[in-house]
mmCIF file with all atom_site columns, C-alpha atoms in Angstrom:
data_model
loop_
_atom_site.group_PDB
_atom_site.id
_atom_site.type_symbol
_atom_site.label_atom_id
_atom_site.label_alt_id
_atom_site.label_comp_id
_atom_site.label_asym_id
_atom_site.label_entity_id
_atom_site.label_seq_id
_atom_site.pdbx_PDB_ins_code
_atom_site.Cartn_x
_atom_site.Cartn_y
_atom_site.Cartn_z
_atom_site.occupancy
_atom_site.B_iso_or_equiv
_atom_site.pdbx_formal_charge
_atom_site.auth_seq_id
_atom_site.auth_comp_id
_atom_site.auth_asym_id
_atom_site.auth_atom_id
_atom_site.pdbx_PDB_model_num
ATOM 1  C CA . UNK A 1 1  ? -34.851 19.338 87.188 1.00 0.00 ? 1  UNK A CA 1
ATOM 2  C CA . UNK A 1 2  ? -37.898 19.464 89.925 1.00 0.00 ? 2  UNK A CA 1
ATOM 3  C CA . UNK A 1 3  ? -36.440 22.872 90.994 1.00 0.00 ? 3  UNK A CA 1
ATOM 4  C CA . UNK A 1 4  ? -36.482 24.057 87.090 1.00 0.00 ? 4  UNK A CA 1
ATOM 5  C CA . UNK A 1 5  ? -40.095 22.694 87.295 1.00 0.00 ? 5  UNK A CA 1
ATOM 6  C CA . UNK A 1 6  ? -41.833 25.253 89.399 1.00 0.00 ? 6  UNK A CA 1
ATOM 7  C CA . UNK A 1 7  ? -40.177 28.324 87.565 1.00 0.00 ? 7  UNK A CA 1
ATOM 8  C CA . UNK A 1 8  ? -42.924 30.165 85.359 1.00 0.00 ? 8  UNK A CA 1
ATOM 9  C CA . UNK A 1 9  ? -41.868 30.906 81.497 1.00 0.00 ? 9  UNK A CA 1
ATOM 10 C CA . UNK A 1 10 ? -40.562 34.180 82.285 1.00 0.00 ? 10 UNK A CA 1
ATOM 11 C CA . UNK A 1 11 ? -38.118 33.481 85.043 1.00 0.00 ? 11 UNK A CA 1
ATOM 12 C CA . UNK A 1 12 ? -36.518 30.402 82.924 1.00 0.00 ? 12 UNK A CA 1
ATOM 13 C CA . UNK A 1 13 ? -36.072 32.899 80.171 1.00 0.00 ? 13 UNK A CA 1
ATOM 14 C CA . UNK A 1 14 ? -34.474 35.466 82.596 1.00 0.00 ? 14 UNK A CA 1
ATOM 15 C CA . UNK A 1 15 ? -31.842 32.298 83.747 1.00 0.00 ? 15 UNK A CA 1
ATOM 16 C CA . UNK A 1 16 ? -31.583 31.860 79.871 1.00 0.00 ? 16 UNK A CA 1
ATOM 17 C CA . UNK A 1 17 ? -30.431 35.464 79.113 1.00 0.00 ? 17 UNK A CA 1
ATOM 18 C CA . UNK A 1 18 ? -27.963 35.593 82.739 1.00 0.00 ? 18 UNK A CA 1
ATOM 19 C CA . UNK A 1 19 ? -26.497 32.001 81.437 1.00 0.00 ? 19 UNK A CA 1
ATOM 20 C CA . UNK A 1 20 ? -25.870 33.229 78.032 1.00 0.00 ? 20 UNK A CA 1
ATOM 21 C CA . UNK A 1 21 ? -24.779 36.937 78.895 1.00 0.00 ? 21 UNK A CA 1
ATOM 22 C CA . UNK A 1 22 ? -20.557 36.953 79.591 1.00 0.00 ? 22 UNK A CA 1
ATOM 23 C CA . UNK A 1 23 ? -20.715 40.770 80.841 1.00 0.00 ? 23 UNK A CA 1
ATOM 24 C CA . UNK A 1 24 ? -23.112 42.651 83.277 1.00 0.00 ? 24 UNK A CA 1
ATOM 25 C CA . UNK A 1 25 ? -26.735 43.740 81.784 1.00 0.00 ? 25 UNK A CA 1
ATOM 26 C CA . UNK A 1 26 ? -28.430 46.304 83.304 1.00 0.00 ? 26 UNK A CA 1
ATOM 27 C CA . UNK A 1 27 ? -32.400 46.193 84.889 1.00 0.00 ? 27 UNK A CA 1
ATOM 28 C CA . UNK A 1 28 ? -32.709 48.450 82.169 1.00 0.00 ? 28 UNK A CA 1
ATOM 29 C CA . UNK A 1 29 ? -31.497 46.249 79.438 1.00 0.00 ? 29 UNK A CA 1
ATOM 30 C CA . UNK A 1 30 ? -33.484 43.525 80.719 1.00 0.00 ? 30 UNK A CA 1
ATOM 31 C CA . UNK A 1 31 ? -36.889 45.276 80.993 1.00 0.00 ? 31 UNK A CA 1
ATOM 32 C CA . UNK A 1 32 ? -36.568 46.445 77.455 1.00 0.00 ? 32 UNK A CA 1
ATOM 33 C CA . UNK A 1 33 ? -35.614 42.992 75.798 1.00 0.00 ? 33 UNK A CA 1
ATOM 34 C CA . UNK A 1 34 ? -38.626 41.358 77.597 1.00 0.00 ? 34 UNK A CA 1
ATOM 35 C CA . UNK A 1 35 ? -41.015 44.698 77.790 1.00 0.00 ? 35 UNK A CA 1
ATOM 36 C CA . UNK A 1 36 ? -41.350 44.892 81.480 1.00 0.00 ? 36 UNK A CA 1
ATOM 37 C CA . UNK A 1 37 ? -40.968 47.031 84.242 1.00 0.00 ? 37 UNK A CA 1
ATOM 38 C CA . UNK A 1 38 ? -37.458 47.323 85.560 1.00 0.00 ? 38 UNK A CA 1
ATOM 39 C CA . UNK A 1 39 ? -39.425 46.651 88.900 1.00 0.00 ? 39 UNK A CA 1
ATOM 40 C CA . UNK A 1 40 ? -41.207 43.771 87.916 1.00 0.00 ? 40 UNK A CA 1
ATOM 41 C CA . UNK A 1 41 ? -37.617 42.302 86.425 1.00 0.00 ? 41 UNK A CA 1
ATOM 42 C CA . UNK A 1 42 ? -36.184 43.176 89.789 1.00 0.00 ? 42 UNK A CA 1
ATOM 43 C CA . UNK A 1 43 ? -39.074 41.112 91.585 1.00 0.00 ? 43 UNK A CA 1
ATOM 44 C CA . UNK A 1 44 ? -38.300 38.544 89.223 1.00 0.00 ? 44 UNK A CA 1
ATOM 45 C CA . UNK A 1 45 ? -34.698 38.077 90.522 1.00 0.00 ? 45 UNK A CA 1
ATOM 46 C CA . UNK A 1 46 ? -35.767 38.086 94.135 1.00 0.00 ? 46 UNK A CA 1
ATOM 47 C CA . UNK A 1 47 ? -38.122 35.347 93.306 1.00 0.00 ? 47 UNK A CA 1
ATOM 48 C CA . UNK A 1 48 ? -34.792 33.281 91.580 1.00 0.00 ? 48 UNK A CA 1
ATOM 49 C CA . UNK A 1 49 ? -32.447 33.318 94.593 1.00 0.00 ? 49 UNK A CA 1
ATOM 50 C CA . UNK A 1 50 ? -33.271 30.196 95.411 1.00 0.00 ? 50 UNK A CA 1
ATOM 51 C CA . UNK A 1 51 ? -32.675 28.659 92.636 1.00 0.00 ? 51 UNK A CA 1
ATOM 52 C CA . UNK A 1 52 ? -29.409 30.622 92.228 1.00 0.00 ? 52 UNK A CA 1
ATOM 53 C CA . UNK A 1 53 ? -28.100 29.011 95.602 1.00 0.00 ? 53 UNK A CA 1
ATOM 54 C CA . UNK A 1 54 ? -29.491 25.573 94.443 1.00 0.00 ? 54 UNK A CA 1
ATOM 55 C CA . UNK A 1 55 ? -26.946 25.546 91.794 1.00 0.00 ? 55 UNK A CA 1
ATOM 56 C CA . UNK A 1 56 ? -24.560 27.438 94.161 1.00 0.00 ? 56 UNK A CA 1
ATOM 57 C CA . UNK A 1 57 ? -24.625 30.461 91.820 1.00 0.00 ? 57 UNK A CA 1
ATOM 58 C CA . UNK A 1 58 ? -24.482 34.299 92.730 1.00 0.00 ? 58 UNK A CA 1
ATOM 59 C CA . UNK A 1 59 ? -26.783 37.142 90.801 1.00 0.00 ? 59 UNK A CA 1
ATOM 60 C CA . UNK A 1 60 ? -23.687 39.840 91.543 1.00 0.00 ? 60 UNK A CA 1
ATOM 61 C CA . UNK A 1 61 ? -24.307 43.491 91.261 1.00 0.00 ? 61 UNK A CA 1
ATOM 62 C CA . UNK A 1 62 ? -21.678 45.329 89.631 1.00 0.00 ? 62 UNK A CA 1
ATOM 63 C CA . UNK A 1 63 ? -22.045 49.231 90.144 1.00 0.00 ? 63 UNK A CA 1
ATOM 64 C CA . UNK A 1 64 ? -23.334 51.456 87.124 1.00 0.00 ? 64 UNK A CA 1
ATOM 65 C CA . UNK A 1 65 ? -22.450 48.309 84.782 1.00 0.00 ? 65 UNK A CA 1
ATOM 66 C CA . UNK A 1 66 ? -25.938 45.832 85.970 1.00 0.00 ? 66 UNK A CA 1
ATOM 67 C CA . UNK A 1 67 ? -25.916 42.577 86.971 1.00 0.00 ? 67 UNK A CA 1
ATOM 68 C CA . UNK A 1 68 ? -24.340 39.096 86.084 1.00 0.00 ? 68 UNK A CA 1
ATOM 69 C CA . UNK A 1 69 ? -24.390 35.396 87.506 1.00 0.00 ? 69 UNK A CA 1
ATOM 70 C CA . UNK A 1 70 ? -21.211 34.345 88.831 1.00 0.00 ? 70 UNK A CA 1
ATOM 71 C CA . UNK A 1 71 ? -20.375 30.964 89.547 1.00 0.00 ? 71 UNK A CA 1
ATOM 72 C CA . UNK A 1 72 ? -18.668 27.272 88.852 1.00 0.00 ? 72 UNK A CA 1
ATOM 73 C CA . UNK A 1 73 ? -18.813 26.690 84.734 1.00 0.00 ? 73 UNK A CA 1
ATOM 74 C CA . UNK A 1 74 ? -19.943 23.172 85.654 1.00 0.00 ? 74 UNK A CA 1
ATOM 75 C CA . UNK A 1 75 ? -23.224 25.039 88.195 1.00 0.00 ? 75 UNK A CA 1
ATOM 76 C CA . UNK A 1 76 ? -24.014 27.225 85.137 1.00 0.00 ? 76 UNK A CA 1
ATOM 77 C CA . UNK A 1 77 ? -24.011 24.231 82.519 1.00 0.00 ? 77 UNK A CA 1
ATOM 78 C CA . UNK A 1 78 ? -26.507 21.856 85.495 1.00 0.00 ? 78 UNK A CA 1
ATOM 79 C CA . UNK A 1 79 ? -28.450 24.791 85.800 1.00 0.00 ? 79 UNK A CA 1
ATOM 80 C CA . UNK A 1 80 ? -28.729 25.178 82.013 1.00 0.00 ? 80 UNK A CA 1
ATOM 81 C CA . UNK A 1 81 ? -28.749 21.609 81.115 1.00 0.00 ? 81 UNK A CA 1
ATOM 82 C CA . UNK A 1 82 ? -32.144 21.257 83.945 1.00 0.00 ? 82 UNK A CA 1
ATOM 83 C CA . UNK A 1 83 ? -33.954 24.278 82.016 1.00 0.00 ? 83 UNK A CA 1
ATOM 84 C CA . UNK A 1 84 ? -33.569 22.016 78.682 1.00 0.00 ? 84 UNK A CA 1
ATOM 85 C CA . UNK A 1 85 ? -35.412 19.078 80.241 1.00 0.00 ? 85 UNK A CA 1
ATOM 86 C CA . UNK A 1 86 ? -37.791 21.487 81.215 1.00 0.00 ? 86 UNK A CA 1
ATOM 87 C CA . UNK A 1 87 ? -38.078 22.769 77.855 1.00 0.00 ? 87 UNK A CA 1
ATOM 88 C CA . UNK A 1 88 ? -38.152 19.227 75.976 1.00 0.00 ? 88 UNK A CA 1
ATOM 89 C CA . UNK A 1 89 ? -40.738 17.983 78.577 1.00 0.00 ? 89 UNK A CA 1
ATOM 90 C CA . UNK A 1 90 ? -42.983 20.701 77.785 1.00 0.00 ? 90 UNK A CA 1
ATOM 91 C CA . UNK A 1 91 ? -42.909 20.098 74.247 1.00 0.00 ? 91 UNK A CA 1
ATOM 92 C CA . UNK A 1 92 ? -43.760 16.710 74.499 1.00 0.00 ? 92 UNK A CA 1
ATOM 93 C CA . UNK A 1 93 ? -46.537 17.422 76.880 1.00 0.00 ? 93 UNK A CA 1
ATOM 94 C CA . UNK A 1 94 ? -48.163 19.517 74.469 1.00 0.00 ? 94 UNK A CA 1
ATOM 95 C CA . UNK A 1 95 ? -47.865 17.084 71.754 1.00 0.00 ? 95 UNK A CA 1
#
């Protein structure tokens, strides 16, 4: 959960879309569903390697189809179990 901690808003949404996506999404895609630059997006993955090997997944890009997280069911569920304590602990900090 610490590691979820020092994510900003947009990067735990980013996980959120990979985690929920079961095919590849383009840059593309992804820059138009949050209205940013496919750069910026692309900066945004860079920044979440780390996290990715934390919870020994792999952002895989699959030629002229985009991008997709690959990895153990059980590493995608920890990672996405650790963004919902983030997400409960900032609702009751705001409380």
């Amino acid at each position: 959960m610490q590691q979820s901690m020092m994510l900003n808003s947009r990067q735990r949404e980013l996980l959120r879309v990979l985690l929920s996506m079961d095919k590849p999404i383009s840059y593309k895609e992804l820059s138009e569903i949050f209205k940013l630059s496919i750069r910026t997006i692309q900066r945004e993955m860079k920044a979440l390697h780390s996290y990715f090997d934390a919870y020994n997944l792999k952002l895989v890009k699959r030629m002229g189809k985009g991008i997709e997280l690959n990895g153990e069911l059980q590493d995608k569920q920890r990672l996405n179990q650790a963004l919902e304590q983030v997400k409960i602990l900032k609702r009751l900090l705001t409380k």
